[in-house]
Tab-separated table of C-alpha atoms in Angstrom:
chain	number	residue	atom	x	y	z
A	103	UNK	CA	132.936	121.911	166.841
A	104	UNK	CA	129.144	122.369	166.734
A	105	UNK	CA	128.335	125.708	165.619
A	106	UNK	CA	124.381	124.691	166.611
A	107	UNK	CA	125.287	123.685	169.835
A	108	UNK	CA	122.395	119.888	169.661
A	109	UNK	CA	121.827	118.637	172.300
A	110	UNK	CA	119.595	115.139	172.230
A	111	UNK	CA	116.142	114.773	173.440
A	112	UNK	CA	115.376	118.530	172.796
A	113	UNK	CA	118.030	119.970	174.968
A	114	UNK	CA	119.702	122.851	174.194
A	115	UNK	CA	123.946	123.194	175.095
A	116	UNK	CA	126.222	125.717	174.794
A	117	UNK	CA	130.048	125.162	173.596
A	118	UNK	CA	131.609	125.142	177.235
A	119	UNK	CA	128.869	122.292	178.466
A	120	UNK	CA	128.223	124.265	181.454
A	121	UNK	CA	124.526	125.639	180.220
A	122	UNK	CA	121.974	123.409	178.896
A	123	UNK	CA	117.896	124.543	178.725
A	124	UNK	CA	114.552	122.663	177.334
A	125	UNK	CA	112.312	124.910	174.774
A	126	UNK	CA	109.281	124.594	174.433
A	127	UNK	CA	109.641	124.773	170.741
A	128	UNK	CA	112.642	125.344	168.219
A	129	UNK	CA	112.072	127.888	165.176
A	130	UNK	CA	114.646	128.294	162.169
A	131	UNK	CA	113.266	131.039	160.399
A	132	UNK	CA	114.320	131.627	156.735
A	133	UNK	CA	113.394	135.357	156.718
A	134	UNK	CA	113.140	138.699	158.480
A	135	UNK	CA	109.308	137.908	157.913
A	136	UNK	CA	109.143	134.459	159.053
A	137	UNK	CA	111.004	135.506	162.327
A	138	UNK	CA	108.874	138.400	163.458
A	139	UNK	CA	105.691	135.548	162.813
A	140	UNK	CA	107.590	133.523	165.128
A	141	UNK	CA	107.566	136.248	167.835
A	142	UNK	CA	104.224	137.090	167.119
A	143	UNK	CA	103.577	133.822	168.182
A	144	UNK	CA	105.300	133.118	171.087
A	145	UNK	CA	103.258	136.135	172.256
A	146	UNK	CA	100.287	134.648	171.623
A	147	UNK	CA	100.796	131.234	173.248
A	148	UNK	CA	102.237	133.812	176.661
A	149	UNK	CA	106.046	132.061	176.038
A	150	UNK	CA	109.182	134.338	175.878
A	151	UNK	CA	112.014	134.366	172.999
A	152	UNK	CA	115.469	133.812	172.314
A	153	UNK	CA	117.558	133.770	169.786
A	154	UNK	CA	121.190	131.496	169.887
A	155	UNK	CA	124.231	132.124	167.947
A	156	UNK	CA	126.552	129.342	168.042
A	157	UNK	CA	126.708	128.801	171.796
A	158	UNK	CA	130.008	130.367	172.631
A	159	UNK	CA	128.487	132.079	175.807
A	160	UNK	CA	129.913	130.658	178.863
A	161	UNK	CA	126.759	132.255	180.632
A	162	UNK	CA	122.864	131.268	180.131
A	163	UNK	CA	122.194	134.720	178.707
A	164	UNK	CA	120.944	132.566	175.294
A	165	UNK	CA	118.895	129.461	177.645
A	166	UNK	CA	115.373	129.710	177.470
A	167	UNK	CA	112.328	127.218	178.398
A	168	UNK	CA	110.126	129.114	175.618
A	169	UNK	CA	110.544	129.497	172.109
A	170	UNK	CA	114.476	129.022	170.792
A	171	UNK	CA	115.538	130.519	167.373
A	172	UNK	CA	117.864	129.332	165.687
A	173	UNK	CA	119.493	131.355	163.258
A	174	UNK	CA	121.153	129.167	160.601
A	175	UNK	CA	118.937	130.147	157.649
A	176	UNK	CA	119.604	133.504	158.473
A	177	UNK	CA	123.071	133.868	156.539
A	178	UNK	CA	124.708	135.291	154.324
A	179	UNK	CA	125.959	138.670	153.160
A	180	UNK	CA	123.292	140.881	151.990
A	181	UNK	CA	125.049	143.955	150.409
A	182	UNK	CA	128.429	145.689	149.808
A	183	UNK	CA	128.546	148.979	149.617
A	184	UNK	CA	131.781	149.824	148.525
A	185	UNK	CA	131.410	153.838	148.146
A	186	UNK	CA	130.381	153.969	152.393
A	187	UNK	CA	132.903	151.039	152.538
A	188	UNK	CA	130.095	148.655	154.524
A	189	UNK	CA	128.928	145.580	154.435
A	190	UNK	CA	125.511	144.205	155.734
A	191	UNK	CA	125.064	140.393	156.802
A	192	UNK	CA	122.361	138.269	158.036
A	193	UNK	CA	122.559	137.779	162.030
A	194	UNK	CA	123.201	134.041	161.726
A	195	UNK	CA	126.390	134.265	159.753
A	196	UNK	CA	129.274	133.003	161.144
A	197	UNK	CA	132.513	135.229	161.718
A	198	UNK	CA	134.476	132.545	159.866
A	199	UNK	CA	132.148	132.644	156.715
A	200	UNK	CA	132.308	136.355	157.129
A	201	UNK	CA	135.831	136.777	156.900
A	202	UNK	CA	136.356	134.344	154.303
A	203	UNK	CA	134.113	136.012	152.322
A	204	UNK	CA	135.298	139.654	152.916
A	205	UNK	CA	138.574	138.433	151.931
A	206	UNK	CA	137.549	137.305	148.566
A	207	UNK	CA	136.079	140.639	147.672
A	208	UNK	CA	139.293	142.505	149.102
A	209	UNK	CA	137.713	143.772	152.052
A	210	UNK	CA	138.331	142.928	156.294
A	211	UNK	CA	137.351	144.343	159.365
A	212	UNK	CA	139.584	146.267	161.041
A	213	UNK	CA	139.873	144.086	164.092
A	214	UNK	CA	138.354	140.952	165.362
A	215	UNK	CA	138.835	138.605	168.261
A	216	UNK	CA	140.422	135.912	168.460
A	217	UNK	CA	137.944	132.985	167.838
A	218	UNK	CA	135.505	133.208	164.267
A	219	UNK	CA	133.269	130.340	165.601
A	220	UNK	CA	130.075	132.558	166.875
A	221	UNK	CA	127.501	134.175	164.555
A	222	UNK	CA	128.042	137.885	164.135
A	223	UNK	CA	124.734	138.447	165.965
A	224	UNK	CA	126.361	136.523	169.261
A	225	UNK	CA	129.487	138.020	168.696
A	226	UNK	CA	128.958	141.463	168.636
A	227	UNK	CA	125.430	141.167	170.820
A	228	UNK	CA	127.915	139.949	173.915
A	229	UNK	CA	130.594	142.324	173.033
A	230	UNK	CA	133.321	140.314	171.573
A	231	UNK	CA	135.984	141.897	171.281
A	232	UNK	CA	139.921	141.478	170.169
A	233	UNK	CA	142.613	143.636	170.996
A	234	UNK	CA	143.513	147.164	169.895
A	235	UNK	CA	145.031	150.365	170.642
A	236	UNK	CA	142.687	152.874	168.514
A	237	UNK	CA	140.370	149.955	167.095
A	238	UNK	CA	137.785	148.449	169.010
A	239	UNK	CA	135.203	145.622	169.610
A	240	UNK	CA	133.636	143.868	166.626
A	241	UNK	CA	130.457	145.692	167.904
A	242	UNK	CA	132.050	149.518	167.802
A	243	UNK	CA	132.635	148.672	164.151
A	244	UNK	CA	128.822	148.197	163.626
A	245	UNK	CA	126.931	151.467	160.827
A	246	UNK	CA	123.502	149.748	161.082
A	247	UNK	CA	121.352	146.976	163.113
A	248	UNK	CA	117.625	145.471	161.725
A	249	UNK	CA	115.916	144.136	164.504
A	250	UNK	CA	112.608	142.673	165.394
A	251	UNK	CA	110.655	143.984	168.307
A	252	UNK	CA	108.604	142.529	170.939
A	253	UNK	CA	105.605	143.578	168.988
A	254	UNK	CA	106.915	142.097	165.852
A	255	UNK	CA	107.526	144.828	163.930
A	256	UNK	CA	111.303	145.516	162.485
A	257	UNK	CA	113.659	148.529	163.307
A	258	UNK	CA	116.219	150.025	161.263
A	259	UNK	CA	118.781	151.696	163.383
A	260	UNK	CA	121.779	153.933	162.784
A	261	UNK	CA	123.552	157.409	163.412
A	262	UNK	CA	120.696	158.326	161.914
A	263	UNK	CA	117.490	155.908	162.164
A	264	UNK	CA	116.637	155.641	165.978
A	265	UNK	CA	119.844	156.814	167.221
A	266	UNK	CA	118.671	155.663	170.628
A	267	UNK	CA	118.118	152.480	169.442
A	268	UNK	CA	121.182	152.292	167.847
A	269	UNK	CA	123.054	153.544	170.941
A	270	UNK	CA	122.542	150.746	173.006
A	271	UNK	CA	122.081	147.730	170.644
A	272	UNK	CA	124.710	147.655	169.262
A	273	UNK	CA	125.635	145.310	172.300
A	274	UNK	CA	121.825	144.620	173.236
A	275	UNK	CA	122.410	141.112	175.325
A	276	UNK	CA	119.474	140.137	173.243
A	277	UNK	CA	117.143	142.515	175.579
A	278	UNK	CA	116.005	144.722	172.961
A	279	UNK	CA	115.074	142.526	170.239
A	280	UNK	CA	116.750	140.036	167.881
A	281	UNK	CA	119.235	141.209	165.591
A	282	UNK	CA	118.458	140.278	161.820
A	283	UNK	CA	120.924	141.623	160.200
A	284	UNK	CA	124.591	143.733	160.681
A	285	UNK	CA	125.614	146.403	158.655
A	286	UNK	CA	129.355	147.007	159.641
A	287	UNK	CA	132.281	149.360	158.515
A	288	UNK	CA	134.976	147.130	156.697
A	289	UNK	CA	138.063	148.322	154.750
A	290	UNK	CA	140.461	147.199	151.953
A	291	UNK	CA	142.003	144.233	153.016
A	292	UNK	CA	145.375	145.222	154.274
A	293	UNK	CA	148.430	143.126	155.667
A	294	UNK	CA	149.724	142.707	159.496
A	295	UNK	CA	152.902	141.156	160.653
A	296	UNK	CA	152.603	139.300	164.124
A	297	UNK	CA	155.326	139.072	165.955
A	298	UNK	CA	155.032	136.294	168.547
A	299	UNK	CA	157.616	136.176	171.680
A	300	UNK	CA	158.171	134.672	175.390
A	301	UNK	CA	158.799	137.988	177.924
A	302	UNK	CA	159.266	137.089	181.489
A	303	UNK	CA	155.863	138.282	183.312
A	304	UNK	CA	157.687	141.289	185.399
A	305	UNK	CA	158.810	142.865	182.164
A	306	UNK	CA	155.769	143.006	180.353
A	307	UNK	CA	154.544	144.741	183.405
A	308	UNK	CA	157.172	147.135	184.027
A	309	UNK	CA	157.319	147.672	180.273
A	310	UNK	CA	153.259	147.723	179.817
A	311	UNK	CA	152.485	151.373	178.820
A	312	UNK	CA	154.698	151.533	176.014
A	313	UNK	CA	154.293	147.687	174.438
A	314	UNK	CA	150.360	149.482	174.233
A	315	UNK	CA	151.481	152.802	173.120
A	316	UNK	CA	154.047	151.148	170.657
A	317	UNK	CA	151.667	148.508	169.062
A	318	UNK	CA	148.553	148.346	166.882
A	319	UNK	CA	147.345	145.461	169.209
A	320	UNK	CA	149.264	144.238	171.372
A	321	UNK	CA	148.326	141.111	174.033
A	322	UNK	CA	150.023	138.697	176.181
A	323	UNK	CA	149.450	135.072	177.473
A	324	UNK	CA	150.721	134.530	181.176
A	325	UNK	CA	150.979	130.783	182.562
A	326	UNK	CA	149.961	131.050	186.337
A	327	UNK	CA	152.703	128.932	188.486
A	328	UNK	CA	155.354	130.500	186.014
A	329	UNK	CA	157.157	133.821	185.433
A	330	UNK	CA	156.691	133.670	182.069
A	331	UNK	CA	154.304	134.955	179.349
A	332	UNK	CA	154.271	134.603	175.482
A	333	UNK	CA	153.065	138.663	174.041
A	334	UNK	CA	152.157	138.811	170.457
A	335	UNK	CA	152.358	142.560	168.748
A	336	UNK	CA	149.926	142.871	165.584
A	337	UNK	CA	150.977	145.913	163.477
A	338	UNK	CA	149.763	146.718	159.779
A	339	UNK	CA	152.874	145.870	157.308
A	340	UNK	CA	153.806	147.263	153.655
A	341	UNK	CA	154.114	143.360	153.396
A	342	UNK	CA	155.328	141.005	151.621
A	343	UNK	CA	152.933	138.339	152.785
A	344	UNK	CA	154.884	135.274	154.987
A	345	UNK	CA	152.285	133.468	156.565
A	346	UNK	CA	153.523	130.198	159.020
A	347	UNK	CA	154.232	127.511	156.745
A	348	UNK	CA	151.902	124.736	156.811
A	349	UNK	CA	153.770	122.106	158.869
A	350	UNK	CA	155.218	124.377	161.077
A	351	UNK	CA	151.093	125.929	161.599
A	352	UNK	CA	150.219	122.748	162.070
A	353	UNK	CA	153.026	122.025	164.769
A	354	UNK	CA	152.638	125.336	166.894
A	355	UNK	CA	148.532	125.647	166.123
A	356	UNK	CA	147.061	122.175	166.473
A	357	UNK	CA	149.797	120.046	167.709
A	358	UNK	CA	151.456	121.998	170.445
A	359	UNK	CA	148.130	124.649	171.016
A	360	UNK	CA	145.244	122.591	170.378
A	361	UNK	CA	146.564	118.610	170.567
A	362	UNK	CA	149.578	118.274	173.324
A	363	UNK	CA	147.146	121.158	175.173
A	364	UNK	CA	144.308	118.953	175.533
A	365	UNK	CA	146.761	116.097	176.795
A	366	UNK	CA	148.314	117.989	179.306
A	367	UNK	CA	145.187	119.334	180.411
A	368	UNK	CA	143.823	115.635	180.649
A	369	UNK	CA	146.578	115.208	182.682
A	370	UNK	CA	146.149	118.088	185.025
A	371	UNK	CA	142.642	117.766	185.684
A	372	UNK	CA	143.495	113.709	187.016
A	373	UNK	CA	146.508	114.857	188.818
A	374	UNK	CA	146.179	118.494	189.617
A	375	UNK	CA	149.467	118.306	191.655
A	376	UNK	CA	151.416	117.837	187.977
A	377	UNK	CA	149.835	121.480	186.676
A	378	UNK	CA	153.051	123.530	188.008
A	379	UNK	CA	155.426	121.450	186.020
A	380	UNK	CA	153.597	121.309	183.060
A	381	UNK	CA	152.690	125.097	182.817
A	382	UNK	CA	156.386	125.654	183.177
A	383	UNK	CA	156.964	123.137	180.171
A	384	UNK	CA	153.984	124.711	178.190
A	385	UNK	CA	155.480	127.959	178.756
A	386	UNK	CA	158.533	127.503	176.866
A	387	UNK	CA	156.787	125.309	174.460
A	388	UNK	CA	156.050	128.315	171.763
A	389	UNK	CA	158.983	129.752	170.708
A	390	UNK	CA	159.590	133.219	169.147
A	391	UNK	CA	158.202	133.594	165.466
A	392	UNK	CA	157.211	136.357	162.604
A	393	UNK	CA	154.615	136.248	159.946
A	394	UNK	CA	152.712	138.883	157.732
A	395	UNK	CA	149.457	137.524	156.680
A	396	UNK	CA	145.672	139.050	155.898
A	397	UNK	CA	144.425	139.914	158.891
A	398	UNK	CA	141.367	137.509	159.762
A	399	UNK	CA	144.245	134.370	159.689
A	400	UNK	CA	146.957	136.827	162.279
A	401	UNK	CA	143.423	137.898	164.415
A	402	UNK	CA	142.359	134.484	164.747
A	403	UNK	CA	143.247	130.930	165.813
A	404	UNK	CA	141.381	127.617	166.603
A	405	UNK	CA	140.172	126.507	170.508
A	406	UNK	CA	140.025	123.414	169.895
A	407	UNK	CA	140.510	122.567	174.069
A	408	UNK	CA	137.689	122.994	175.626
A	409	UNK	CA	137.245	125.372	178.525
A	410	UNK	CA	135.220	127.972	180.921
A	411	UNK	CA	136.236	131.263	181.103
A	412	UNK	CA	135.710	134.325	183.370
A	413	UNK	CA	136.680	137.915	181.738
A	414	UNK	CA	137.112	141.486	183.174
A	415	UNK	CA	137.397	144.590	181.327
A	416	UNK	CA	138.946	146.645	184.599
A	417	UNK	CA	140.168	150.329	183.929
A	418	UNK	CA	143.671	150.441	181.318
A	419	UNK	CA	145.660	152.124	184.440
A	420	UNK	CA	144.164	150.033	186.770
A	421	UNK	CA	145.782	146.654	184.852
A	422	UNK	CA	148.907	146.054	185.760
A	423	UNK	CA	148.441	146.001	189.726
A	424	UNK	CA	145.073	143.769	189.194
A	425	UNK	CA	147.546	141.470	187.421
A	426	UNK	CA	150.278	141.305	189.988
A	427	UNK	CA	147.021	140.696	192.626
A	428	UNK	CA	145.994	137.880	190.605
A	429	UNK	CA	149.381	136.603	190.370
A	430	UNK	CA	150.024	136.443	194.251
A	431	UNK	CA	146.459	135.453	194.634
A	432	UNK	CA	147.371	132.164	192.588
A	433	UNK	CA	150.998	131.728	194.253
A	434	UNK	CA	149.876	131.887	197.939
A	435	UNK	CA	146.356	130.067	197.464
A	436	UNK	CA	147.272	126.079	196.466
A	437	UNK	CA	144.813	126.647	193.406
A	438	UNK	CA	146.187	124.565	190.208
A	439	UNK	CA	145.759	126.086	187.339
A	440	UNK	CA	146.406	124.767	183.769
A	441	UNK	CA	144.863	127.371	181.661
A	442	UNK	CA	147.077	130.888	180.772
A	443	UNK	CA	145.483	134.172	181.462
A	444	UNK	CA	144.957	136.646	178.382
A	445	UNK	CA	145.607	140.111	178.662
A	446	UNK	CA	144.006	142.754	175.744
A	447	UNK	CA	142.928	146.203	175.645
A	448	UNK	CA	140.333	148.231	173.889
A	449	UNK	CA	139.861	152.478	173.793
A	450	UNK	CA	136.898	154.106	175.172
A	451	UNK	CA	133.553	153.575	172.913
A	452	UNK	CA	130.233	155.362	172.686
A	453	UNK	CA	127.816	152.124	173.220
A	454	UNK	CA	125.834	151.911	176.452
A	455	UNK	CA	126.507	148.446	178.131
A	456	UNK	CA	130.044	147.952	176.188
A	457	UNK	CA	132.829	146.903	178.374
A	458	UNK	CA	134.801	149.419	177.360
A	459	UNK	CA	132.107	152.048	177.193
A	460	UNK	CA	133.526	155.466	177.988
A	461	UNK	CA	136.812	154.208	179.423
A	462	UNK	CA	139.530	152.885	177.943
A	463	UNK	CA	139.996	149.418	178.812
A	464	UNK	CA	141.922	146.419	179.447
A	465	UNK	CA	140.714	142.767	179.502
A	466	UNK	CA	142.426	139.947	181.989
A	467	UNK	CA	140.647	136.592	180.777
A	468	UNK	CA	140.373	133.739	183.162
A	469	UNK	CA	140.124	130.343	182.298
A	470	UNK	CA	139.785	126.533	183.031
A	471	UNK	CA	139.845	123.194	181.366
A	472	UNK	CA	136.017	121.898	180.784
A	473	UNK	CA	135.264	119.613	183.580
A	474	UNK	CA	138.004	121.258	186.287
A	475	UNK	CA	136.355	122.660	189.665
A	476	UNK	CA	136.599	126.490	188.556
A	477	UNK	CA	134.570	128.399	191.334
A	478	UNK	CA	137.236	128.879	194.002
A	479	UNK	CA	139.653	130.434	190.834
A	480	UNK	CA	136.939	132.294	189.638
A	481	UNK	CA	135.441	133.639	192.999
A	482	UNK	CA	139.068	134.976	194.181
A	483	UNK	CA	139.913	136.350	190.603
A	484	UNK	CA	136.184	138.178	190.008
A	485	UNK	CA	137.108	139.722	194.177
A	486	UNK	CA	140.309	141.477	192.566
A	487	UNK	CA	138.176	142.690	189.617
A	488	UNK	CA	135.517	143.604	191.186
A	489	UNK	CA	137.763	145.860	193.717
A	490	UNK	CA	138.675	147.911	190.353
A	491	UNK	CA	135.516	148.538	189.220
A	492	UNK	CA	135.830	145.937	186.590
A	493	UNK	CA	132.952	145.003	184.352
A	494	UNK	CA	132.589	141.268	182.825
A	495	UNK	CA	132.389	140.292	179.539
A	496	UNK	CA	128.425	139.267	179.244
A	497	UNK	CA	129.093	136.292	177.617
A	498	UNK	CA	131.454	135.119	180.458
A	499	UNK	CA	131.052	133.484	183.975
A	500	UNK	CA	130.687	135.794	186.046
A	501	UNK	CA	128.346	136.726	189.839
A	502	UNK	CA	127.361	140.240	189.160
A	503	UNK	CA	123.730	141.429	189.156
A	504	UNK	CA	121.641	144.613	188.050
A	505	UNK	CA	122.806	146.310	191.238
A	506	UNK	CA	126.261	146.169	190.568
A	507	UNK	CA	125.921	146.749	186.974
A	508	UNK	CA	124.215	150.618	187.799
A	509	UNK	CA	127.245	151.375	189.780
A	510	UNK	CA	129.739	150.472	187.183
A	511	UNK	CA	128.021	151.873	183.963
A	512	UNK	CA	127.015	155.270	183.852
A	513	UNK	CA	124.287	154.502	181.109
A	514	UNK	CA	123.018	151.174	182.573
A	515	UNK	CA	119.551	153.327	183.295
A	516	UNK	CA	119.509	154.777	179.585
A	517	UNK	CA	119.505	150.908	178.487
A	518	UNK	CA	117.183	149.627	180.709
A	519	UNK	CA	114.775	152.595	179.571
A	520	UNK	CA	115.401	151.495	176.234
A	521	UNK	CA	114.025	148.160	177.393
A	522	UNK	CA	111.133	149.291	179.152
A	523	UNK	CA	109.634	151.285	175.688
A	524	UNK	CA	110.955	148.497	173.383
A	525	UNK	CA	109.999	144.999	175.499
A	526	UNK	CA	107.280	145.981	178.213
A	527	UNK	CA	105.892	142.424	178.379
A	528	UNK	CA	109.470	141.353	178.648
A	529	UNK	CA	109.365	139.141	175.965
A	530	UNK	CA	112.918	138.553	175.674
A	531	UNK	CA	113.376	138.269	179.042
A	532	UNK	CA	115.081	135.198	180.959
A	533	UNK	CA	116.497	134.556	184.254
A	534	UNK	CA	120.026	136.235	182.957
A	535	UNK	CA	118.596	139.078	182.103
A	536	UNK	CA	116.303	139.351	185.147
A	537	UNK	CA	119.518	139.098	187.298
A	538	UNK	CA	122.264	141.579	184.987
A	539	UNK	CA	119.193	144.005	183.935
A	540	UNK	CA	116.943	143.940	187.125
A	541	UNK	CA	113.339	142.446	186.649
């Protein structure tokens, strides 16, 4: 997987191959320094700025025809603190390097989701999130943000250093400035035990309220044309560690998940009529299983399939009957889909334009295989959402626009205050943000 997302002839791509833009230059800056230059610039020559992670947006909220910056210099972990128990990273680092490196000095987050390909900077400026009961998005965990303004001058925020700032940053959608560096809250690296099972779909409805109330995280997989979904409950374990064996990882992660996926999906997308069958095959294809391992390797798991993806955070009460919409939806409407649908939840948090912000929440994730007509899925799916209030995931494909947005946020106006005093000249504007933000 390309984690810089080339394209040739100076085209930029994202992972899902649905966005591509032209820059008018490319700048990898090295330092804090070298990046606000590079802004300083851009002003100067009239172009506008943004910054890329590693391209895992399915929307163009990273595309820009001015100046691109790419933020693979920018890497690394800066400092642990381990009396406040934080860590502070450059904004290019990848969630993978991150976690592999946490583990090594005993430390994790306390939850991620469920990919480690994007740059923390993407990650947590989209809000990515996992799944959890009491323990929310990779961006709730953030203590501190640096980030360089329009004007080129950098911001320390926190609690306690621009609290404002901080406030609404912490998932900025790159409108605010760009994000040099993270400072996040980790803790001793602890143990969870995953416990992987099929449940038929009516159960883990019925049964909804208390698999959440009983589970650390808890989140479930349905196959559309089945009854069937696969749940997996993550809860923290006294240990000892029992990760998958090797072969058998290999067999259920890349053979079966990753490998027979992507044929079936081949398959589906030439003869759409064969998707039922084979979503009742893939369906029973994982079969029940335990392990206990450190948490970044239970969180996480590769996507090796590509695919497009629409997600909702809707209201938690409200998740259950959006799901059984969505279900009849798919059975009366002749749509063939090959893709599951993930369900996860997240508790109310204090950031401005989170998904979850001041409600708790649940997530229903839509998806396709790259290259499969998605619209007519999508366009039903995002109606039922919509109908509950639900708010998408800004990195996602989605149709909403600054109008909608004011209704469903209660601090959308704080944030695009926040904007006005910190980007007047709307130099980190693009036609994304025109449309989510308002121009």
């Amino acid at each position: 997987m390309s984690s810089t997302a080339n394209g040739k002839n100076g085209t930029w791509r994202n992972w899902g191959g649905n966005v591509s833009a032209r820059p008018a230059r490319e700048v990898a800056p090295a330092s804090v320094e070298e990046l606000a230059a590079a802004v300083r610039r851009a002003a100067e020559d009239g172009l506008t700025v943004k910054a890329v992670g590693a391209g895992h947006s399915f929307t163009s909220i990273a595309a820009t025809d001015g100046v691109l910056i790419r933020p693979q210099l920018l890497t690394g972990i800066r400092d642990i603190d381990r009396e406040n128990m934080t860590v502070t990273v450059e904004a290019g680092t990848p969630l993978k390097r991150l976690n592999v490196a946490l583990a090594r000095e005993g430390l994790s987050l306390t939850n991620m989701g469920d990919i480690m390909e994007q740059t923390v900077s993407g990650a947590t400026s989209t809000g990515t999130h996992g799944t959890g009961r009491a323990s929310g998005s990779i961006a709730a965990q953030i203590k501190g943000l640096e980030l360089v303004t329009a004007d080129g001058s950098v911001l320390n925020c926190s609690e306690k250093e621009n609290p404002d700032v901080f406030a609404a940053a912490r998932i900025g959608l790159g409108a605010l400035g760009i994000v040099t560096a993270i400072t996040f809250a980790v803790e001793p690296v602890f143990l969870l035990t995953a416990r992987e099972e099929p449940m038929p779909f009516d159960k883990v409805l019925s049964d909804f309220d208390e698999l959440w109330a009983e589970n650390e995280h808890f989140e479930f997989y349905w196959f559309p044309h089945t009854g069937s979904t696969n749940t997996k409950r993550n809860n923290r374990s006294a240990g000892p560690e029992r990760p998958v064996p090797q072969l058998k990882s290999w067999i259920e992660d890349e053979f079966l998940s990753n490998g027979v996926f992507q044929v079936a999906n081949w398959v589906g997308r030439a003869v759409p009529a064969t998707i039922p069958a084979i979503a009742q095959i893939s369906s029973k294809a994982l079969s029940a299983r335990t392990y206990t391992d450190i948490p970044y390797k239970v969180f996480t798991s590769p996507r090796r399939v590509r695919f497009v993806e629409m997600e909702y955070a809707v209201p938690r009460a409200a998740v259950v009957g959006a799901l059984r919409e969505l279900k009849a939806m798919v059975d009366r409407s002749g749509l063939r889909v090959s893709f599951p649908v993930e369900v996860r939840t997240a508790p109310a948090d204090d950031i401005a334009l989170s998904t979850a912000s001041g409600r708790d929440s649940a997530y229903i994730a839509v998806h396709m295989f790259q290259g499969t007509p998605f619209q007519r899925y999508f366009t039903a799916a995002e109606r039922i959402f919509t109908a509950h209030e639900g708010r998408p995931h800004w990195g996602k494909i989605h149709t909403r626009d600054a109008e909608y947005f004011s209704r469903v946020y209660p601090r959308f106006g704080e944030f695009t205050a926040l904007r006005d005093r910190l980007d007047p000249d709307r130099r980190f504007q693009n036609d994304y943000l025109r449309r989510v933000l308002g121009a």
